[in-house]
mmCIF file of C-alpha atoms in Angstrom:
data_model
loop_
_atom_site.group_PDB
_atom_site.id
_atom_site.type_symbol
_atom_site.label_atom_id
_atom_site.label_comp_id
_atom_site.label_asym_id
_atom_site.label_seq_id
_atom_site.Cartn_x
_atom_site.Cartn_y
_atom_site.Cartn_z
ATOM 1 C CA UNK A 1 4.829 2.318 34.190
ATOM 2 C CA UNK A 2 3.345 3.688 30.973
ATOM 3 C CA UNK A 3 6.512 5.559 30.015
ATOM 4 C CA UNK A 4 8.337 2.207 29.807
ATOM 5 C CA UNK A 5 6.172 1.236 26.812
ATOM 6 C CA UNK A 6 5.004 4.583 25.391
ATOM 7 C CA UNK A 7 7.560 4.610 22.555
ATOM 8 C CA UNK A 8 6.504 1.077 21.586
ATOM 9 C CA UNK A 9 2.901 2.274 21.651
ATOM 10 C CA UNK A 10 3.744 5.269 19.452
ATOM 11 C CA UNK A 11 5.548 3.105 16.863
ATOM 12 C CA UNK A 12 2.662 0.600 16.933
ATOM 13 C CA UNK A 13 0.201 3.401 16.212
ATOM 14 C CA UNK A 14 2.425 4.666 13.395
ATOM 15 C CA UNK A 15 2.365 1.144 11.969
ATOM 16 C CA UNK A 16 -1.431 1.007 12.169
ATOM 17 C CA UNK A 17 -1.633 4.317 10.297
ATOM 18 C CA UNK A 18 0.743 3.002 7.646
ATOM 19 C CA UNK A 19 -1.375 -0.138 7.195
ATOM 20 C CA UNK A 20 -4.484 2.053 6.887
ATOM 21 C CA UNK A 21 -2.671 4.077 4.204
ATOM 22 C CA UNK A 22 -1.823 0.872 2.287
ATOM 23 C CA UNK A 23 -5.447 -0.301 2.533
ATOM 24 C CA UNK A 24 -6.660 3.039 1.126
ATOM 25 C CA UNK A 25 -4.177 2.698 -1.751
ATOM 26 C CA UNK A 26 -5.712 -0.664 -2.660
ATOM 27 C CA UNK A 27 -9.186 0.890 -2.656
ATOM 28 C CA UNK A 28 -7.880 3.658 -4.948
ATOM 29 C CA UNK A 29 -6.244 1.067 -7.239
ATOM 30 C CA UNK A 30 -9.508 -0.929 -7.376
ATOM 31 C CA UNK A 31 -11.259 2.193 -8.678
ATOM 32 C CA UNK A 32 -8.467 3.184 -11.078
ATOM 33 C CA UNK A 33 -8.186 -0.268 -12.674
ATOM 34 C CA UNK A 34 -11.870 -1.094 -12.304
ATOM 35 C CA UNK A 35 -11.447 -4.254 -10.207
ATOM 36 C CA UNK A 36 -14.566 -4.664 -8.043
ATOM 37 C CA UNK A 37 -14.597 -6.807 -4.884
ATOM 38 C CA UNK A 38 -14.564 -9.777 -4.446
ATOM 39 C CA UNK A 39 -12.213 -9.921 -7.464
ATOM 40 C CA UNK A 40 -8.506 -9.708 -6.699
ATOM 41 C CA UNK A 41 -7.069 -10.336 -10.145
ATOM 42 C CA UNK A 42 -6.721 -7.691 -12.812
ATOM 43 C CA UNK A 43 -3.998 -5.891 -14.731
ATOM 44 C CA UNK A 44 -0.445 -6.355 -13.332
ATOM 45 C CA UNK A 45 -0.447 -2.684 -12.185
ATOM 46 C CA UNK A 46 -3.374 -3.491 -9.902
ATOM 47 C CA UNK A 47 -2.046 -6.867 -8.778
ATOM 48 C CA UNK A 48 1.271 -5.396 -7.661
ATOM 49 C CA UNK A 49 -0.479 -2.830 -5.419
ATOM 50 C CA UNK A 50 -2.743 -5.578 -4.087
ATOM 51 C CA UNK A 51 0.109 -7.991 -3.373
ATOM 52 C CA UNK A 52 2.235 -5.233 -1.815
ATOM 53 C CA UNK A 53 -0.561 -4.548 0.671
ATOM 54 C CA UNK A 54 -1.111 -8.259 1.387
ATOM 55 C CA UNK A 55 2.598 -8.788 2.005
ATOM 56 C CA UNK A 56 2.837 -5.806 4.397
ATOM 57 C CA UNK A 57 -0.273 -7.101 6.184
ATOM 58 C CA UNK A 58 1.162 -10.626 6.541
ATOM 59 C CA UNK A 59 4.293 -9.283 8.201
ATOM 60 C CA UNK A 60 2.543 -6.763 10.441
ATOM 61 C CA UNK A 61 1.832 -9.196 13.336
ATOM 62 C CA UNK A 62 5.421 -10.498 13.162
ATOM 63 C CA UNK A 63 6.675 -6.927 13.271
ATOM 64 C CA UNK A 64 4.494 -6.011 16.262
ATOM 65 C CA UNK A 65 5.577 -9.162 18.088
ATOM 66 C CA UNK A 66 9.320 -8.485 17.767
ATOM 67 C CA UNK A 67 8.860 -4.733 18.367
ATOM 68 C CA UNK A 68 7.290 -5.410 21.760
ATOM 69 C CA UNK A 69 9.526 -8.369 22.647
ATOM 70 C CA UNK A 70 12.727 -6.452 21.895
ATOM 71 C CA UNK A 71 11.333 -3.322 23.573
ATOM 72 C CA UNK A 72 10.301 -5.101 26.767
ATOM 73 C CA UNK A 73 13.103 -7.671 27.096
ATOM 74 C CA UNK A 74 15.978 -5.695 25.576
ATOM 75 C CA UNK A 75 15.625 -1.881 25.352
ATOM 76 C CA UNK A 76 12.652 0.315 24.520
ATOM 77 C CA UNK A 77 14.509 3.094 22.665
ATOM 78 C CA UNK A 78 16.514 0.714 20.470
ATOM 79 C CA UNK A 79 13.395 -1.281 19.604
ATOM 80 C CA UNK A 80 11.409 1.857 18.760
ATOM 81 C CA UNK A 81 14.239 3.180 16.530
ATOM 82 C CA UNK A 82 14.373 -0.170 14.683
ATOM 83 C CA UNK A 83 10.586 -0.049 14.397
ATOM 84 C CA UNK A 84 10.637 3.371 12.721
ATOM 85 C CA UNK A 85 13.303 2.119 10.289
ATOM 86 C CA UNK A 86 11.166 -0.939 9.524
ATOM 87 C CA UNK A 87 8.093 1.192 8.815
ATOM 88 C CA UNK A 88 10.161 3.442 6.542
ATOM 89 C CA UNK A 89 11.453 0.359 4.653
ATOM 90 C CA UNK A 90 7.860 -0.897 4.343
ATOM 91 C CA UNK A 91 6.806 2.413 2.812
ATOM 92 C CA UNK A 92 9.672 2.136 0.298
ATOM 93 C CA UNK A 93 8.703 -1.493 -0.364
ATOM 94 C CA UNK A 94 5.082 -0.547 -1.071
ATOM 95 C CA UNK A 95 5.863 2.332 -3.409
ATOM 96 C CA UNK A 96 8.671 0.343 -5.075
ATOM 97 C CA UNK A 97 6.449 -2.701 -5.687
ATOM 98 C CA UNK A 98 3.705 -0.422 -7.036
ATOM 99 C CA UNK A 99 6.127 0.781 -9.746
ATOM 100 C CA UNK A 100 7.571 -2.616 -10.657
ATOM 101 C CA UNK A 101 8.164 -6.117 -9.267
ATOM 102 C CA UNK A 102 11.877 -5.344 -9.373
ATOM 103 C CA UNK A 103 11.360 -2.192 -7.295
ATOM 104 C CA UNK A 104 10.260 -4.155 -4.232
ATOM 105 C CA UNK A 105 13.582 -5.997 -3.852
ATOM 106 C CA UNK A 106 15.968 -3.463 -2.266
ATOM 107 C CA UNK A 107 13.506 -2.315 0.456
ATOM 108 C CA UNK A 108 12.531 -5.981 0.987
ATOM 109 C CA UNK A 109 16.110 -6.804 1.964
ATOM 110 C CA UNK A 110 16.182 -3.803 4.334
ATOM 111 C CA UNK A 111 12.879 -4.947 5.874
ATOM 112 C CA UNK A 112 14.205 -8.459 6.362
ATOM 113 C CA UNK A 113 17.477 -7.173 7.812
ATOM 114 C CA UNK A 114 15.732 -4.960 10.392
ATOM 115 C CA UNK A 115 13.333 -7.776 11.304
ATOM 116 C CA UNK A 116 16.190 -10.259 11.859
ATOM 117 C CA UNK A 117 18.023 -7.670 13.950
ATOM 118 C CA UNK A 118 14.929 -7.192 16.141
ATOM 119 C CA UNK A 119 14.577 -10.982 16.398
ATOM 120 C CA UNK A 120 18.199 -11.138 17.617
ATOM 121 C CA UNK A 121 17.604 -8.376 20.198
ATOM 122 C CA UNK A 122 14.470 -10.169 21.423
ATOM 123 C CA UNK A 123 16.267 -13.511 21.644
ATOM 124 C CA UNK A 124 19.125 -11.954 23.593
ATOM 125 C CA UNK A 125 16.778 -10.197 26.011
ATOM 126 C CA UNK A 126 14.600 -13.271 26.540
ATOM 127 C CA UNK A 127 17.585 -15.597 27.054
ATOM 128 C CA UNK A 128 19.010 -13.148 29.595
ATOM 129 C CA UNK A 129 15.788 -13.223 31.653
ATOM 130 C CA UNK A 130 15.457 -17.017 31.286
ATOM 131 C CA UNK A 131 19.048 -17.594 32.453
ATOM 132 C CA UNK A 132 18.742 -15.111 35.328
ATOM 133 C CA UNK A 133 15.433 -16.505 36.567
ATOM 134 C CA UNK A 134 15.752 -20.264 36.034
ATOM 135 C CA UNK A 135 19.522 -20.790 36.296
ATOM 136 C CA UNK A 136 20.461 -17.712 38.338
ATOM 137 C CA UNK A 137 23.152 -17.018 35.766
ATOM 138 C CA UNK A 138 23.888 -13.496 34.533
ATOM 139 C CA UNK A 139 24.902 -13.852 30.865
ATOM 140 C CA UNK A 140 26.126 -10.278 30.576
ATOM 141 C CA UNK B 1 -3.197 -5.355 38.043
ATOM 142 C CA UNK B 2 -5.219 -7.831 36.009
ATOM 143 C CA UNK B 3 -8.470 -5.916 36.456
ATOM 144 C CA UNK B 4 -6.901 -2.971 34.580
ATOM 145 C CA UNK B 5 -6.812 -5.080 31.409
ATOM 146 C CA UNK B 6 -9.509 -7.721 31.956
ATOM 147 C CA UNK B 7 -12.113 -5.952 29.785
ATOM 148 C CA UNK B 8 -9.558 -5.675 26.973
ATOM 149 C CA UNK B 9 -8.838 -9.389 27.425
ATOM 150 C CA UNK B 10 -12.553 -10.218 27.284
ATOM 151 C CA UNK B 11 -13.075 -8.210 24.067
ATOM 152 C CA UNK B 12 -9.943 -9.783 22.545
ATOM 153 C CA UNK B 13 -11.311 -13.255 23.300
ATOM 154 C CA UNK B 14 -14.672 -12.275 21.797
ATOM 155 C CA UNK B 15 -12.798 -11.169 18.684
ATOM 156 C CA UNK B 16 -10.938 -14.493 18.499
ATOM 157 C CA UNK B 17 -14.253 -16.343 18.727
ATOM 158 C CA UNK B 18 -15.694 -14.170 15.959
ATOM 159 C CA UNK B 19 -12.696 -14.897 13.732
ATOM 160 C CA UNK B 20 -13.116 -18.621 14.441
ATOM 161 C CA UNK B 21 -16.773 -18.287 13.423
ATOM 162 C CA UNK B 22 -15.775 -16.592 10.141
ATOM 163 C CA UNK B 23 -13.219 -19.342 9.441
ATOM 164 C CA UNK B 24 -15.870 -22.014 10.013
ATOM 165 C CA UNK B 25 -18.194 -20.167 7.591
ATOM 166 C CA UNK B 26 -15.507 -20.375 4.886
ATOM 167 C CA UNK B 27 -15.143 -24.125 5.492
ATOM 168 C CA UNK B 28 -18.940 -24.480 5.166
ATOM 169 C CA UNK B 29 -18.920 -22.388 1.965
ATOM 170 C CA UNK B 30 -16.108 -24.550 0.528
ATOM 171 C CA UNK B 31 -18.341 -27.599 1.029
ATOM 172 C CA UNK B 32 -21.503 -25.943 -0.254
ATOM 173 C CA UNK B 33 -19.909 -24.587 -3.443
ATOM 174 C CA UNK B 34 -17.515 -27.518 -3.854
ATOM 175 C CA UNK B 35 -14.279 -25.470 -3.796
ATOM 176 C CA UNK B 36 -11.498 -27.711 -2.438
ATOM 177 C CA UNK B 37 -8.265 -26.303 -0.967
ATOM 178 C CA UNK B 38 -5.879 -25.018 -2.191
ATOM 179 C CA UNK B 39 -8.366 -23.397 -4.644
ATOM 180 C CA UNK B 40 -9.727 -20.016 -3.602
ATOM 181 C CA UNK B 41 -11.664 -19.092 -6.721
ATOM 182 C CA UNK B 42 -15.137 -20.332 -7.481
ATOM 183 C CA UNK B 43 -18.659 -18.964 -7.923
ATOM 184 C CA UNK B 44 -19.127 -15.337 -6.728
ATOM 185 C CA UNK B 45 -21.234 -16.591 -3.797
ATOM 186 C CA UNK B 46 -18.193 -18.478 -2.522
ATOM 187 C CA UNK B 47 -15.696 -15.725 -3.320
ATOM 188 C CA UNK B 48 -17.655 -13.141 -1.352
ATOM 189 C CA UNK B 49 -17.628 -15.329 1.784
ATOM 190 C CA UNK B 50 -13.932 -16.018 1.248
ATOM 191 C CA UNK B 51 -13.018 -12.351 0.719
ATOM 192 C CA UNK B 52 -15.160 -11.265 3.691
ATOM 193 C CA UNK B 53 -13.169 -13.584 5.939
ATOM 194 C CA UNK B 54 -9.827 -12.476 4.468
ATOM 195 C CA UNK B 55 -10.729 -8.819 4.975
ATOM 196 C CA UNK B 56 -11.788 -9.358 8.613
ATOM 197 C CA UNK B 57 -8.556 -11.301 9.180
ATOM 198 C CA UNK B 58 -6.402 -8.533 7.672
ATOM 199 C CA UNK B 59 -7.898 -5.956 10.006
ATOM 200 C CA UNK B 60 -7.830 -8.135 13.117
ATOM 201 C CA UNK B 61 -4.233 -7.264 14.156
ATOM 202 C CA UNK B 62 -4.921 -3.548 13.568
ATOM 203 C CA UNK B 63 -8.054 -3.837 15.693
ATOM 204 C CA UNK B 64 -6.223 -5.610 18.537
ATOM 205 C CA UNK B 65 -3.420 -3.036 18.420
ATOM 206 C CA UNK B 66 -5.715 -0.013 18.796
ATOM 207 C CA UNK B 67 -7.967 -1.822 21.298
ATOM 208 C CA UNK B 68 -5.034 -2.339 23.658
ATOM 209 C CA UNK B 69 -3.352 1.008 22.936
ATOM 210 C CA UNK B 70 -6.537 2.976 23.583
ATOM 211 C CA UNK B 71 -7.372 0.789 26.592
ATOM 212 C CA UNK B 72 -3.967 1.155 28.211
ATOM 213 C CA UNK B 73 -3.127 4.756 27.295
ATOM 214 C CA UNK B 74 -6.614 6.283 27.304
ATOM 215 C CA UNK B 75 -9.373 4.404 29.169
ATOM 216 C CA UNK B 76 -10.137 0.686 29.449
ATOM 217 C CA UNK B 77 -13.941 0.898 29.552
ATOM 218 C CA UNK B 78 -14.213 3.255 26.571
ATOM 219 C CA UNK B 79 -11.833 1.093 24.539
ATOM 220 C CA UNK B 80 -13.727 -2.101 25.405
ATOM 221 C CA UNK B 81 -17.074 -0.511 24.452
ATOM 222 C CA UNK B 82 -15.636 0.620 21.101
ATOM 223 C CA UNK B 83 -14.234 -2.882 20.661
ATOM 224 C CA UNK B 84 -17.634 -4.500 21.120
ATOM 225 C CA UNK B 85 -19.129 -2.060 18.595
ATOM 226 C CA UNK B 86 -16.338 -2.886 16.135
ATOM 227 C CA UNK B 87 -16.939 -6.639 16.487
ATOM 228 C CA UNK B 88 -20.667 -6.087 15.953
ATOM 229 C CA UNK B 89 -19.944 -4.054 12.796
ATOM 230 C CA UNK B 90 -17.608 -6.826 11.592
ATOM 231 C CA UNK B 91 -20.400 -9.371 12.025
ATOM 232 C CA UNK B 92 -22.727 -7.153 9.996
ATOM 233 C CA UNK B 93 -19.966 -6.689 7.397
ATOM 234 C CA UNK B 94 -19.451 -10.446 7.066
ATOM 235 C CA UNK B 95 -23.126 -11.325 6.726
ATOM 236 C CA UNK B 96 -23.745 -8.317 4.452
ATOM 237 C CA UNK B 97 -20.846 -9.209 2.133
ATOM 238 C CA UNK B 98 -22.047 -12.839 2.043
ATOM 239 C CA UNK B 99 -25.371 -11.645 0.613
ATOM 240 C CA UNK B 100 -23.957 -9.153 -1.895
ATOM 241 C CA UNK B 101 -20.936 -6.954 -2.583
ATOM 242 C CA UNK B 102 -23.172 -3.957 -1.969
ATOM 243 C CA UNK B 103 -24.192 -5.319 1.432
ATOM 244 C CA UNK B 104 -20.676 -4.942 2.829
ATOM 245 C CA UNK B 105 -20.579 -1.158 2.376
ATOM 246 C CA UNK B 106 -22.661 0.252 5.262
ATOM 247 C CA UNK B 107 -21.012 -1.916 7.975
ATOM 248 C CA UNK B 108 -17.625 -1.225 6.367
ATOM 249 C CA UNK B 109 -18.079 2.497 6.990
ATOM 250 C CA UNK B 110 -19.100 1.789 10.606
ATOM 251 C CA UNK B 111 -16.010 -0.420 11.026
ATOM 252 C CA UNK B 112 -13.746 2.251 9.628
ATOM 253 C CA UNK B 113 -15.376 4.946 11.778
ATOM 254 C CA UNK B 114 -14.919 2.972 15.004
ATOM 255 C CA UNK B 115 -11.336 2.111 14.073
ATOM 256 C CA UNK B 116 -10.460 5.767 13.376
ATOM 257 C CA UNK B 117 -12.085 6.765 16.672
ATOM 258 C CA UNK B 118 -9.956 4.202 18.537
ATOM 259 C CA UNK B 119 -6.876 5.451 16.669
ATOM 260 C CA UNK B 120 -7.705 8.990 17.858
ATOM 261 C CA UNK B 121 -8.137 7.820 21.478
ATOM 262 C CA UNK B 122 -4.824 5.948 21.295
ATOM 263 C CA UNK B 123 -3.028 8.939 19.793
ATOM 264 C CA UNK B 124 -4.411 11.241 22.473
ATOM 265 C CA UNK B 125 -3.424 8.878 25.294
ATOM 266 C CA UNK B 126 0.060 8.253 23.899
ATOM 267 C CA UNK B 127 0.734 11.964 23.282
ATOM 268 C CA UNK B 128 -0.378 12.717 26.830
ATOM 269 C CA UNK B 129 2.156 10.238 28.274
ATOM 270 C CA UNK B 130 4.899 11.407 25.887
ATOM 271 C CA UNK B 131 4.361 15.066 26.817
ATOM 272 C CA UNK B 132 4.162 14.324 30.544
ATOM 273 C CA UNK B 133 7.280 12.138 30.563
ATOM 274 C CA UNK B 134 9.629 13.840 28.110
ATOM 275 C CA UNK B 135 8.508 17.496 28.314
ATOM 276 C CA UNK B 136 6.885 17.457 31.760
ATOM 277 C CA UNK B 137 3.859 19.128 30.196
ATOM 278 C CA UNK B 138 0.311 18.133 31.133
ATOM 279 C CA UNK B 139 -1.756 18.522 27.965
ATOM 280 C CA UNK B 140 -5.072 18.122 29.749
ATOM 281 C CA UNK C 1 7.930 -8.763 36.522
ATOM 282 C CA UNK C 2 9.578 -9.974 33.305
ATOM 283 C CA UNK C 3 9.822 -13.583 34.497
ATOM 284 C CA UNK C 4 6.005 -13.692 34.642
ATOM 285 C CA UNK C 5 5.862 -13.354 30.852
ATOM 286 C CA UNK C 6 9.264 -14.614 29.676
ATOM 287 C CA UNK C 7 7.971 -18.056 28.648
ATOM 288 C CA UNK C 8 5.196 -16.386 26.627
ATOM 289 C CA UNK C 9 7.848 -14.193 25.048
ATOM 290 C CA UNK C 10 10.001 -17.204 24.192
ATOM 291 C CA UNK C 11 7.083 -19.080 22.570
ATOM 292 C CA UNK C 12 6.097 -15.908 20.668
ATOM 293 C CA UNK C 13 9.637 -15.608 19.307
ATOM 294 C CA UNK C 14 9.597 -19.297 18.345
ATOM 295 C CA UNK C 15 6.350 -18.626 16.471
ATOM 296 C CA UNK C 16 7.890 -15.658 14.649
ATOM 297 C CA UNK C 17 10.820 -17.843 13.590
ATOM 298 C CA UNK C 18 8.414 -20.534 12.360
ATOM 299 C CA UNK C 19 6.480 -17.952 10.313
ATOM 300 C CA UNK C 20 9.786 -16.701 8.849
ATOM 301 C CA UNK C 21 10.598 -20.310 7.913
ATOM 302 C CA UNK C 22 7.216 -20.698 6.162
ATOM 303 C CA UNK C 23 7.767 -17.422 4.270
ATOM 304 C CA UNK C 24 11.187 -18.633 3.086
ATOM 305 C CA UNK C 25 9.597 -21.901 1.904
ATOM 306 C CA UNK C 26 7.176 -19.909 -0.263
ATOM 307 C CA UNK C 27 10.089 -17.975 -1.781
ATOM 308 C CA UNK C 28 11.834 -21.294 -2.515
ATOM 309 C CA UNK C 29 8.630 -22.704 -4.055
ATOM 310 C CA UNK C 30 8.250 -19.588 -6.221
ATOM 311 C CA UNK C 31 11.711 -20.262 -7.649
ATOM 312 C CA UNK C 32 11.219 -24.014 -8.041
ATOM 313 C CA UNK C 33 7.880 -23.705 -9.852
ATOM 314 C CA UNK C 34 8.765 -20.469 -11.614
ATOM 315 C CA UNK C 35 5.890 -18.362 -10.201
ATOM 316 C CA UNK C 36 7.027 -14.720 -10.092
ATOM 317 C CA UNK C 37 5.353 -12.104 -7.863
ATOM 318 C CA UNK C 38 2.713 -10.702 -8.018
ATOM 319 C CA UNK C 39 1.340 -14.021 -9.355
ATOM 320 C CA UNK C 40 -0.018 -16.425 -6.748
ATOM 321 C CA UNK C 41 -1.484 -19.100 -8.988
ATOM 322 C CA UNK C 42 0.547 -21.864 -10.564
ATOM 323 C CA UNK C 43 0.850 -25.647 -10.421
ATOM 324 C CA UNK C 44 -0.998 -27.320 -7.487
ATOM 325 C CA UNK C 45 2.368 -28.173 -5.874
ATOM 326 C CA UNK C 46 3.085 -24.438 -5.616
ATOM 327 C CA UNK C 47 -0.428 -23.451 -4.599
ATOM 328 C CA UNK C 48 -0.460 -25.891 -1.677
ATOM 329 C CA UNK C 49 2.767 -24.402 -0.254
ATOM 330 C CA UNK C 50 1.382 -20.909 -0.806
ATOM 331 C CA UNK C 51 -1.983 -21.656 0.823
ATOM 332 C CA UNK C 52 -0.304 -23.481 3.724
ATOM 333 C CA UNK C 53 1.698 -20.328 4.489
ATOM 334 C CA UNK C 54 -1.331 -18.049 4.104
ATOM 335 C CA UNK C 55 -3.374 -20.237 6.447
ATOM 336 C CA UNK C 56 -0.631 -20.300 9.122
ATOM 337 C CA UNK C 57 -0.319 -16.524 8.769
ATOM 338 C CA UNK C 58 -4.077 -15.965 9.160
ATOM 339 C CA UNK C 59 -4.124 -17.916 12.412
ATOM 340 C CA UNK C 60 -0.928 -16.413 13.845
ATOM 341 C CA UNK C 61 -2.605 -13.331 15.450
ATOM 342 C CA UNK C 62 -5.348 -15.556 16.921
ATOM 343 C CA UNK C 63 -2.671 -17.866 18.317
ATOM 344 C CA UNK C 64 -0.691 -14.978 19.856
ATOM 345 C CA UNK C 65 -3.859 -13.520 21.379
ATOM 346 C CA UNK C 66 -4.899 -16.720 23.170
ATOM 347 C CA UNK C 67 -1.285 -17.556 24.102
ATOM 348 C CA UNK C 68 -0.965 -14.275 25.995
ATOM 349 C CA UNK C 69 -4.532 -14.251 27.354
ATOM 350 C CA UNK C 70 -4.252 -17.785 28.742
ATOM 351 C CA UNK C 71 -0.713 -17.099 29.992
ATOM 352 C CA UNK C 72 -1.625 -13.891 31.796
ATOM 353 C CA UNK C 73 -5.134 -14.735 33.056
ATOM 354 C CA UNK C 74 -4.734 -18.478 33.641
ATOM 355 C CA UNK C 75 -1.164 -19.853 33.965
ATOM 356 C CA UNK C 76 2.044 -19.012 32.117
ATOM 357 C CA UNK C 77 3.601 -22.494 32.063
ATOM 358 C CA UNK C 78 0.436 -24.221 30.822
ATOM 359 C CA UNK C 79 -0.064 -21.602 28.116
ATOM 360 C CA UNK C 80 3.558 -21.861 26.961
ATOM 361 C CA UNK C 81 3.346 -25.675 26.794
ATOM 362 C CA UNK C 82 0.148 -25.451 24.719
ATOM 363 C CA UNK C 83 1.886 -22.874 22.546
ATOM 364 C CA UNK C 84 4.802 -25.195 21.795
ATOM 365 C CA UNK C 85 2.352 -27.990 20.913
ATOM 366 C CA UNK C 86 0.468 -25.605 18.610
ATOM 367 C CA UNK C 87 3.666 -24.561 16.811
ATOM 368 C CA UNK C 88 4.622 -28.237 16.401
ATOM 369 C CA UNK C 89 1.172 -28.980 14.925
ATOM 370 C CA UNK C 90 1.573 -25.992 12.578
ATOM 371 C CA UNK C 91 4.896 -27.402 11.354
ATOM 372 C CA UNK C 92 3.222 -30.757 10.690
ATOM 373 C CA UNK C 93 0.345 -28.940 8.971
ATOM 374 C CA UNK C 94 2.699 -27.031 6.679
ATOM 375 C CA UNK C 95 4.780 -30.039 5.654
ATOM 376 C CA UNK C 96 1.660 -32.225 5.356
ATOM 377 C CA UNK C 97 -0.147 -29.693 3.148
ATOM 378 C CA UNK C 98 2.989 -29.322 1.009
ATOM 379 C CA UNK C 99 2.812 -33.052 0.207
ATOM 380 C CA UNK C 100 -0.929 -33.258 -0.413
ATOM 381 C CA UNK C 101 -4.218 -31.532 0.414
ATOM 382 C CA UNK C 102 -5.139 -34.644 2.398
ATOM 383 C CA UNK C 103 -1.924 -34.385 4.430
ATOM 384 C CA UNK C 104 -3.011 -31.134 6.057
ATOM 385 C CA UNK C 105 -6.078 -32.633 7.751
ATOM 386 C CA UNK C 106 -4.707 -34.547 10.780
ATOM 387 C CA UNK C 107 -2.431 -31.695 11.984
ATOM 388 C CA UNK C 108 -5.256 -29.221 11.258
ATOM 389 C CA UNK C 109 -7.479 -31.008 13.767
ATOM 390 C CA UNK C 110 -4.642 -30.983 16.338
ATOM 391 C CA UNK C 111 -4.132 -27.241 15.716
ATOM 392 C CA UNK C 112 -7.812 -26.535 16.151
ATOM 393 C CA UNK C 113 -7.977 -28.673 19.302
ATOM 394 C CA UNK C 114 -5.056 -26.882 20.961
ATOM 395 C CA UNK C 115 -6.475 -23.483 19.969
ATOM 396 C CA UNK C 116 -9.901 -24.284 21.442
ATOM 397 C CA UNK C 117 -8.221 -25.542 24.622
ATOM 398 C CA UNK C 118 -6.294 -22.257 24.936
ATOM 399 C CA UNK C 119 -9.521 -20.336 24.279
ATOM 400 C CA UNK C 120 -11.147 -22.280 27.137
ATOM 401 C CA UNK C 121 -8.217 -21.541 29.494
ATOM 402 C CA UNK C 122 -8.373 -17.846 28.559
ATOM 403 C CA UNK C 123 -12.141 -17.707 29.068
ATOM 404 C CA UNK C 124 -11.847 -19.379 32.453
ATOM 405 C CA UNK C 125 -9.058 -17.026 33.592
ATOM 406 C CA UNK C 126 -10.837 -13.908 32.346
ATOM 407 C CA UNK C 127 -14.182 -14.895 33.894
ATOM 408 C CA UNK C 128 -12.411 -15.545 37.197
ATOM 409 C CA UNK C 129 -10.942 -12.017 37.231
ATOM 410 C CA UNK C 130 -14.238 -10.442 36.065
ATOM 411 C CA UNK C 131 -16.215 -12.229 38.810
ATOM 412 C CA UNK C 132 -13.631 -11.432 41.490
ATOM 413 C CA UNK C 133 -13.372 -7.752 40.537
ATOM 414 C CA UNK C 134 -16.934 -6.775 39.586
ATOM 415 C CA UNK C 135 -19.007 -9.207 41.648
ATOM 416 C CA UNK C 136 -16.497 -10.012 44.403
ATOM 417 C CA UNK C 137 -17.230 -13.687 43.793
ATOM 418 C CA UNK C 138 -14.464 -16.301 43.789
ATOM 419 C CA UNK C 139 -15.497 -18.891 41.185
ATOM 420 C CA UNK C 140 -12.822 -21.394 42.213
#
């Protein structure tokens, strides 16, 4: 049923909007610091914005994967709440990195922590289904 | 049922093939302009091909996310049609960018337009399910 | 039912863990070769690790797409087995590329071969459903 995945869908859409926001920030930074495509190097102020966006983009598929795995195999509400926290930490990461290389660190640790927690939830949920289906063992 | 998602699957596969095509174009450009990995900088003609592929790759997860969200929560056929249009615009973007930085602009606006439209469809579909399930309100 | 996708989920999670491993290797290489963010250029030994991770990351969404398409439209067990082989080839690619540009080639061909095979399985499964549903033709 759609309501079993609608919160995951909503968080996914929020994530897409956040990525679109980051992409627009890079376009703005290209104009501000006069760095025309296909160039990607320029003053450090530009390069930090650029790298912040690239880093968020690299992690986005990993994030979506564990959001849906933990939401489907563990619990939708918990996964969606973690997802919102992750997106918040990403926003802090982006704005922190934009200010200084140092500023990306604290939100980066929060991001990593939430991601590992979602990985753990996914692993638990998947192992539970694997054990129940292939070994007929209930690990709860 | 599989036929409720088969058009989304077909467009996804088309997208994968397009991305494979872009990747092969970068390999060909590396040979033509003599830019060996791990280098990514070279003559502008190479860098435009390289950046075109990177940009398409960055947007691919966003595209897949809104393709499936709009297809599942709004309407499969509409989503699949938008998806085909998006992939066509991406092809135009890639070949346009390969010719000149200027050449990427018109297809880029089409890409962005289709993506925002799919985001709107997804948002509408998700809100509809959220309202129906949590508030028992039919927003249609 | 969850057991119809649990092997795909398990392979997806394995892939996420592998990507996390690659990301940690880049962080370690940044320290070893003293390349601070947002810089991405440095000695060739660093750049090969960096490019290896970027390349694995670029292909990760394509891999997930064909893993799930072939698993849902063709056969879960076959898709999951191909997925494990792909992740093994990616590991060999990463460690090979880290040693030398030449070292990435053999695993790269294995990666590409497995990916094309999964694309073929997906295409076959999707065409089968399309023919059955829209033309009422059984292509088996």
